[in-house]
Coordinates of N, CA and C in Angstrom, one line a residue:
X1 N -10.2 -13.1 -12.3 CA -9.6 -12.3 -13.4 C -10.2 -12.7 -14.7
X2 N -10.9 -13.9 -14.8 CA -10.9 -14.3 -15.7 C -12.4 -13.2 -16.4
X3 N -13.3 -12.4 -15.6 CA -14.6 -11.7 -16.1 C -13.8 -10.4 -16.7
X4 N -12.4 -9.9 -16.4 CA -11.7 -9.0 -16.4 C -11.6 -8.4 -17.8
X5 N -11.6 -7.4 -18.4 CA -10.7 -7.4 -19.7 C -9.9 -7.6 -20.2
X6 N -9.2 -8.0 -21.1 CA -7.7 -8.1 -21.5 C -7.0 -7.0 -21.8
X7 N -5.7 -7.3 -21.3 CA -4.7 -5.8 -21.7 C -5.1 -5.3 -22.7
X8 N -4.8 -6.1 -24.0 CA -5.2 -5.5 -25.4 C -6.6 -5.4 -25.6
X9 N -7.6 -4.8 -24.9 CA -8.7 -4.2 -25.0 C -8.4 -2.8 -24.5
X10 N -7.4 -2.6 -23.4 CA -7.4 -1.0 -22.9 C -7.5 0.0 -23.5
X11 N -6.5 -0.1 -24.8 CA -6.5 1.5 -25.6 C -8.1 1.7 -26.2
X12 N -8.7 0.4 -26.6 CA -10.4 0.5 -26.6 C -11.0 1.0 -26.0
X13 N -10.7 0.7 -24.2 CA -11.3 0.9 -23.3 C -11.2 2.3 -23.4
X14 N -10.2 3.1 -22.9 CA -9.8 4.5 -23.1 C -10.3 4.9 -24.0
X15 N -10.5 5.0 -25.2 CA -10.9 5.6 -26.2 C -12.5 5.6 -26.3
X16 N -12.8 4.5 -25.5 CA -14.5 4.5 -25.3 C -15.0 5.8 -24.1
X17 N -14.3 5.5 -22.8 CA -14.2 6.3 -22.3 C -14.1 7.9 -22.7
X18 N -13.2 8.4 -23.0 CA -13.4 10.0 -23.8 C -14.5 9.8 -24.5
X19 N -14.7 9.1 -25.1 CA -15.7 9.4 -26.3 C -17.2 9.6 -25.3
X20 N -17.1 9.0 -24.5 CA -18.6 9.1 -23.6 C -18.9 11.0 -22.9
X21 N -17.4 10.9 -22.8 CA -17.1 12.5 -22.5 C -17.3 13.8 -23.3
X22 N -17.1 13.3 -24.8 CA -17.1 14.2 -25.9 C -18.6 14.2 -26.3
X23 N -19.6 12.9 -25.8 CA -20.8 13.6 -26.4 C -21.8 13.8 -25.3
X24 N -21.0 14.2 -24.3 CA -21.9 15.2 -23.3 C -21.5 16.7 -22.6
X25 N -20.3 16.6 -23.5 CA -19.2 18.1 -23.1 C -18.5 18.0 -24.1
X26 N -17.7 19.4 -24.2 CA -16.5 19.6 -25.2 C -15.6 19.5 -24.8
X27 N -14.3 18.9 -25.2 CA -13.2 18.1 -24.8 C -12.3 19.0 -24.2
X28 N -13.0 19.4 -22.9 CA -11.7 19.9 -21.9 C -11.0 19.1 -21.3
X29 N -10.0 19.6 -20.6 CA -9.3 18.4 -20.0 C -10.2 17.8 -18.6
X30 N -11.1 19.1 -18.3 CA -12.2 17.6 -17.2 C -12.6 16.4 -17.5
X31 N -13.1 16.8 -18.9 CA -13.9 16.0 -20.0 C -12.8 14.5 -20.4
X32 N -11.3 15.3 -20.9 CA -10.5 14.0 -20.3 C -9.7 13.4 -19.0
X33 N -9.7 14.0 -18.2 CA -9.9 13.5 -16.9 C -10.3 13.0 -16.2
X34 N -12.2 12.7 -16.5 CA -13.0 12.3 -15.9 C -12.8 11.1 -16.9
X35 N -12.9 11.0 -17.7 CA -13.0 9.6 -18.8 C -11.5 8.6 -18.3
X36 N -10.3 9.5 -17.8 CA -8.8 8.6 -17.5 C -9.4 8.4 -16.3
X37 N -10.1 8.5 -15.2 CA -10.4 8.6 -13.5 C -11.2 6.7 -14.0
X38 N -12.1 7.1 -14.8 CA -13.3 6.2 -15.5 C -12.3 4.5 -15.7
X39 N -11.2 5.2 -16.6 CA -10.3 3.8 -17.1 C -9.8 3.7 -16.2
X40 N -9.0 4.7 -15.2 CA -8.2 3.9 -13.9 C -8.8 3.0 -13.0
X41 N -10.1 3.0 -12.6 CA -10.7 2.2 -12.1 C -11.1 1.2 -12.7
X42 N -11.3 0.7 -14.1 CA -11.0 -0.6 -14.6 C -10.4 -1.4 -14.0
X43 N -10.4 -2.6 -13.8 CA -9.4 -3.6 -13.7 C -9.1 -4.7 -15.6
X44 N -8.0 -4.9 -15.3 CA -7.6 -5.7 -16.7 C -7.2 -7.0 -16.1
X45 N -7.1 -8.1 -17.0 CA -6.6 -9.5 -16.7 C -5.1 -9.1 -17.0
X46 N -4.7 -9.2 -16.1 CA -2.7 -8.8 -15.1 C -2.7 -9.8 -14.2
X47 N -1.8 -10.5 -14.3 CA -1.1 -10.6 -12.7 C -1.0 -9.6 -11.9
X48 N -1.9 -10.0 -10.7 CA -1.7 -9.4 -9.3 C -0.7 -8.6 -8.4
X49 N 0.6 -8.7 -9.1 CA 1.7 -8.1 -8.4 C 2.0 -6.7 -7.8
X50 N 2.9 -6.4 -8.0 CA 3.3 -4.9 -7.2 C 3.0 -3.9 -8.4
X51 N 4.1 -4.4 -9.7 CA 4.1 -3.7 -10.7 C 3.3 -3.3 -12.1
X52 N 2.2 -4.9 -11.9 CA 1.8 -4.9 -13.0 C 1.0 -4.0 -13.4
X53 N 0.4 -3.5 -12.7 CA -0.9 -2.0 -13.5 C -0.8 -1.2 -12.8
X54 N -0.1 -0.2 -13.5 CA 0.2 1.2 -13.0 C -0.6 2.4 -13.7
X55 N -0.4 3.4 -12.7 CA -0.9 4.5 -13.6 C -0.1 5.7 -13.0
X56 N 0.3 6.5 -14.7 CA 1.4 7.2 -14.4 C 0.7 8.9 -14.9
X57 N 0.3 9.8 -13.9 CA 0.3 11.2 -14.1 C 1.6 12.5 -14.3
X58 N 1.6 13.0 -15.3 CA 2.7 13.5 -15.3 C 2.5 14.9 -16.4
X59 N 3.0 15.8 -16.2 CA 3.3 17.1 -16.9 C 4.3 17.8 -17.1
X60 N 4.6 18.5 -18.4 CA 5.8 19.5 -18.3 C 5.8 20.1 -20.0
X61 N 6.8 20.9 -20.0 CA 6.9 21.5 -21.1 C 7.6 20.8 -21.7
X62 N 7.9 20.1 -22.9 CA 8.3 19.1 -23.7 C 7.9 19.5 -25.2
X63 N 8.9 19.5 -26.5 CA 8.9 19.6 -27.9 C 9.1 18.4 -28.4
X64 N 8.3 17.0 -27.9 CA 8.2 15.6 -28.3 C 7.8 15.7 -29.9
X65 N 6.6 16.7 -30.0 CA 6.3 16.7 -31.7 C 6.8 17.8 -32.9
X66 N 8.1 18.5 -32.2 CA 8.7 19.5 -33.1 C 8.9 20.8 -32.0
X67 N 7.8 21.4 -31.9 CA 7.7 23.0 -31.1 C 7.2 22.3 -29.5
X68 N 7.7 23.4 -28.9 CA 7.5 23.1 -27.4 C 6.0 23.4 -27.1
X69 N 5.6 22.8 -26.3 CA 3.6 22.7 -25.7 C 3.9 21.5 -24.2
X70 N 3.0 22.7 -23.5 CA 2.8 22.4 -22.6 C 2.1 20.9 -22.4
X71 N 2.7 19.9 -22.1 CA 1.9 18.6 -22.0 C 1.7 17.7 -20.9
X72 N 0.4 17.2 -20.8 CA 0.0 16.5 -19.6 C -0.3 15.0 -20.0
X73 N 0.4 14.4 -19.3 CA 0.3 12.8 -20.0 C -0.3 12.1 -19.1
X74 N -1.2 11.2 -19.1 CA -2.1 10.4 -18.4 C -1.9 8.8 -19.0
X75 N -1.3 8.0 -18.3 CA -0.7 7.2 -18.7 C -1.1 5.9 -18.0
X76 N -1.4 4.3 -18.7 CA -1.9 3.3 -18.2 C -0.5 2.3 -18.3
X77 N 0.1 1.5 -17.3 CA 1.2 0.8 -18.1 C 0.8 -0.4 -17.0
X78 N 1.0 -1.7 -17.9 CA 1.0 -3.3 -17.5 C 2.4 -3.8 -17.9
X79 N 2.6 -4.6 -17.1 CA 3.8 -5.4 -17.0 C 3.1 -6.5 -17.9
X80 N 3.9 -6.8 -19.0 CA 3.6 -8.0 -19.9 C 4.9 -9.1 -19.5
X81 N 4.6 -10.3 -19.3 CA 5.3 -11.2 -18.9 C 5.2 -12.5 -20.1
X82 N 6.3 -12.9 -19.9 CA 6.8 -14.3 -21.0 C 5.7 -15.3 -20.7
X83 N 6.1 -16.4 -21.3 CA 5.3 -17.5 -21.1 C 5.5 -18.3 -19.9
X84 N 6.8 -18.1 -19.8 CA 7.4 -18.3 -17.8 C 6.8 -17.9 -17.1
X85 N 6.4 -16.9 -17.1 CA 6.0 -15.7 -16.3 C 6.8 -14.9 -15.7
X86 N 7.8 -14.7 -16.7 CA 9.0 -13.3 -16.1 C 8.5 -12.1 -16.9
X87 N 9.3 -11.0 -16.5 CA 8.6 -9.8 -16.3 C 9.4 -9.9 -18.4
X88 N 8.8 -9.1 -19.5 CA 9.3 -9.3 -20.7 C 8.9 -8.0 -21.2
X89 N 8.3 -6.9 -21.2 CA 8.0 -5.5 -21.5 C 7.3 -5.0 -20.8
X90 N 6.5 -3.6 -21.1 CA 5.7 -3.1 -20.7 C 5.1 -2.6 -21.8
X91 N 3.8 -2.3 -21.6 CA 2.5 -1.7 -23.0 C 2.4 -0.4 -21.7
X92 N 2.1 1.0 -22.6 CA 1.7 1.7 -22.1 C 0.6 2.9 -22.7
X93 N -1.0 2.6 -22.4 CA -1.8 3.6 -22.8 C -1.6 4.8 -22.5
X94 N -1.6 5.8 -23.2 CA -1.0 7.4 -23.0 C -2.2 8.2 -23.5
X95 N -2.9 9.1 -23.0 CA -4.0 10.0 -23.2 C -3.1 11.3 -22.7
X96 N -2.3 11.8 -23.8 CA -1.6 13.0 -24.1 C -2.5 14.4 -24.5
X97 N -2.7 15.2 -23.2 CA -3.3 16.8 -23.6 C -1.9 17.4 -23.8
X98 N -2.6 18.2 -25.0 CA -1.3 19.2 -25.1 C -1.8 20.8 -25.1
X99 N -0.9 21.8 -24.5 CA -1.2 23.0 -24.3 C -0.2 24.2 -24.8
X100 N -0.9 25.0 -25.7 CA -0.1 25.9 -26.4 C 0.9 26.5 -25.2
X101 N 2.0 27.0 -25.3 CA 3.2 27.4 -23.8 C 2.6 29.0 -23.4
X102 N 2.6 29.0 -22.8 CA 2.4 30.3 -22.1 C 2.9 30.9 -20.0
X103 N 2.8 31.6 -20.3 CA 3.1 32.0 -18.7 C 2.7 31.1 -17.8
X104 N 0.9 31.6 -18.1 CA 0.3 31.0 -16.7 C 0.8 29.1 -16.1
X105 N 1.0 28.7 -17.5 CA 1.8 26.9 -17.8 C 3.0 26.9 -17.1
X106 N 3.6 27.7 -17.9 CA 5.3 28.0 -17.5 C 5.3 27.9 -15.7
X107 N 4.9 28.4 -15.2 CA 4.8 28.5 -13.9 C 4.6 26.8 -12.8
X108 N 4.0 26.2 -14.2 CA 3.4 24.9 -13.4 C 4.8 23.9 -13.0
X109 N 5.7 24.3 -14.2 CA 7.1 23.4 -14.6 C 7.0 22.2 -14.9
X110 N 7.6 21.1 -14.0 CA 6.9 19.4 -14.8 C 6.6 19.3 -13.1
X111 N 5.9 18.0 -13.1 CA 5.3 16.7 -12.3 C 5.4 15.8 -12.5
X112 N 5.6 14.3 -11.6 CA 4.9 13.1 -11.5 C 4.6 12.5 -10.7
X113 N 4.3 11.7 -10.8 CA 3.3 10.7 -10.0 C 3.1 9.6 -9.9
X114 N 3.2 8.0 -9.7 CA 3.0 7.0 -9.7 C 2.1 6.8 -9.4
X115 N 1.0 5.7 -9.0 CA 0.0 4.6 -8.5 C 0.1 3.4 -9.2
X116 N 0.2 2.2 -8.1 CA 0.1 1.2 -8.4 C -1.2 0.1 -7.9
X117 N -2.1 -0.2 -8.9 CA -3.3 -0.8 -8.5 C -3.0 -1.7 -6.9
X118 N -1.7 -3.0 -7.2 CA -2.0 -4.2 -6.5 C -0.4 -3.7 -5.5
X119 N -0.1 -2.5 -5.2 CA 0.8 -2.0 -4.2 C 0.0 -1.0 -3.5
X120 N -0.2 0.0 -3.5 CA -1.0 1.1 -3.3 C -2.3 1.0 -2.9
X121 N -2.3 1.5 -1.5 CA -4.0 1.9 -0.9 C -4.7 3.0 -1.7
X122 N -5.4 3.2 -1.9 CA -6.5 4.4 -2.3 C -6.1 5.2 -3.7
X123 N -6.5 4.2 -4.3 CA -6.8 4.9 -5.7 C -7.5 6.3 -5.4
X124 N -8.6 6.7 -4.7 CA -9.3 7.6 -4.8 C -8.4 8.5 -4.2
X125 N -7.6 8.7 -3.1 CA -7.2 9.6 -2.8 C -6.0 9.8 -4.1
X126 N -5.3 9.1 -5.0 CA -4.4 9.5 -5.4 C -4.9 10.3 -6.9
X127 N -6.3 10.3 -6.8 CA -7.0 10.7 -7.9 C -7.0 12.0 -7.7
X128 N -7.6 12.4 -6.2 CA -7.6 13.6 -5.8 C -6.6 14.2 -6.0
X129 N -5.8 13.7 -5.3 CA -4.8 14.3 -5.4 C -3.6 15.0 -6.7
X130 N -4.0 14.5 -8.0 CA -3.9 14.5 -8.9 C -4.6 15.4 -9.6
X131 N -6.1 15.5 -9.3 CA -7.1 16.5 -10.0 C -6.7 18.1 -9.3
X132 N -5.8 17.8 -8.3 CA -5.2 19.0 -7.7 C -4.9 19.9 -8.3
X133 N -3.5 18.9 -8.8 CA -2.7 19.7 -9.9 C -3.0 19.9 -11.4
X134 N -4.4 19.3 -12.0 CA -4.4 19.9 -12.8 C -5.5 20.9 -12.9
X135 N -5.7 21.5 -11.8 CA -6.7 22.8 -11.7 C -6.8 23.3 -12.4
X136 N -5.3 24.2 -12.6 CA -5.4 25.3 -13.7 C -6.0 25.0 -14.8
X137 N -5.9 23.6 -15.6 CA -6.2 23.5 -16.7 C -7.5 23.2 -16.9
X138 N -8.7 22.5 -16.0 CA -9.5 21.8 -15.6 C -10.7 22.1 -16.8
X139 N -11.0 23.8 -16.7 CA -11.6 24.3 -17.5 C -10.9 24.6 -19.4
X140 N -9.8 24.4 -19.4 CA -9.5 24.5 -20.8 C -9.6 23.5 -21.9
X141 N -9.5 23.8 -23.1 CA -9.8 22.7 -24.4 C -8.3 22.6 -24.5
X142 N -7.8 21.3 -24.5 CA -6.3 21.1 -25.6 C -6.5 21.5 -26.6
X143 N -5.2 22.0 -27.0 CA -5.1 22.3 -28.4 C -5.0 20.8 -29.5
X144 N -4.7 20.1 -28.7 CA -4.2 18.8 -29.5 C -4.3 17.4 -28.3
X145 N -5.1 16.2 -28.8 CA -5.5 15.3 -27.6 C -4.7 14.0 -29.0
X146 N -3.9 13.3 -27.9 CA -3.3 12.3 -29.1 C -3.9 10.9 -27.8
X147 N -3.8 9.8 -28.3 CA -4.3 9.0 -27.3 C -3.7 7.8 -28.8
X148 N -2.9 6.5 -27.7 CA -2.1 5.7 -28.3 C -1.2 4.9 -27.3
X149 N -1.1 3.6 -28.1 CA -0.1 2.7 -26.9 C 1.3 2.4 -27.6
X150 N 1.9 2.4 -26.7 CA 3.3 1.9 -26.6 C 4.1 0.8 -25.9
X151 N 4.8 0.1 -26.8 CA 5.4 -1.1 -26.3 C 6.6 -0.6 -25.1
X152 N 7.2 -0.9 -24.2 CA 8.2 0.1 -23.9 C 9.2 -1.1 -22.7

């Protein structure tokens, strides 16, 4: 663990990631997709456990910033522990597409999804499985890409 990154390098990490995406394509959601696929397969210096590094896919229509927009959240969360080593918060990196509302969305409704690095077999298949559901969008630009961590 110790060659690993530290937690608090992730939103770095992430943000390096898109950015590798933005100057060889225009920021569709493949473009952030392929850069979240990039950070999921990071490993960070965590404890090993069941819970500690998760990754959370998820979508729905949500007015979190005032007006409703369709939004797809791509989400990194570690278990931060005390000096004991009991479980004490969670940090969570969030790479938020958001999509003007319309029909063809409306139809999607919400999703989620869990994976957990040190519980869970096959990261790759849950990738797939993931890039599933965001087909429809695969080829579109967000209207609005927010990317940011949260204590939680």
């Amino acid at each position: 663990m110790h060659d690993r990154p530290r937690i608090e390098e992730a939103l770095d990490a992430l943000r390096a990631e898109l950015e590798v995406g933005r100057s060889t394509t225009e920021s569709t959601t493949r473009a952030a997709w392929l850069a979240f696929m990039r950070f999921a397969r990071q490993r960070f210096a965590n404890e090993p456990t069941p819970d500690s590094d998760g990754l959370l896919f998820q979508y729905g229509t949500y007015a979190f910033s005032g007006r409703p927009m369709f939004t797809v959240d791509l989400t990194r969360q570690f278990d931060i522990s005390d000096d004991g080593g009991e479980h004490d918060h969670y940090v969570q990196i969030h790479c938020e597409l958001r999509y003007e509302c319309e029909p063809a969305l409306d139809v999607l409704e919400s999703f989620n999804s869990w994976f957990f690095h040190d519980a869970n077999a096959g990261l790759d298949e849950w990738l797939v499985a993931m890039e599933g559901h965001l087909e429809p969008l695969l080829a579109r630009v967000p209207s609005e890409i927010d990317v940011y961590e949260e204590p939680v």
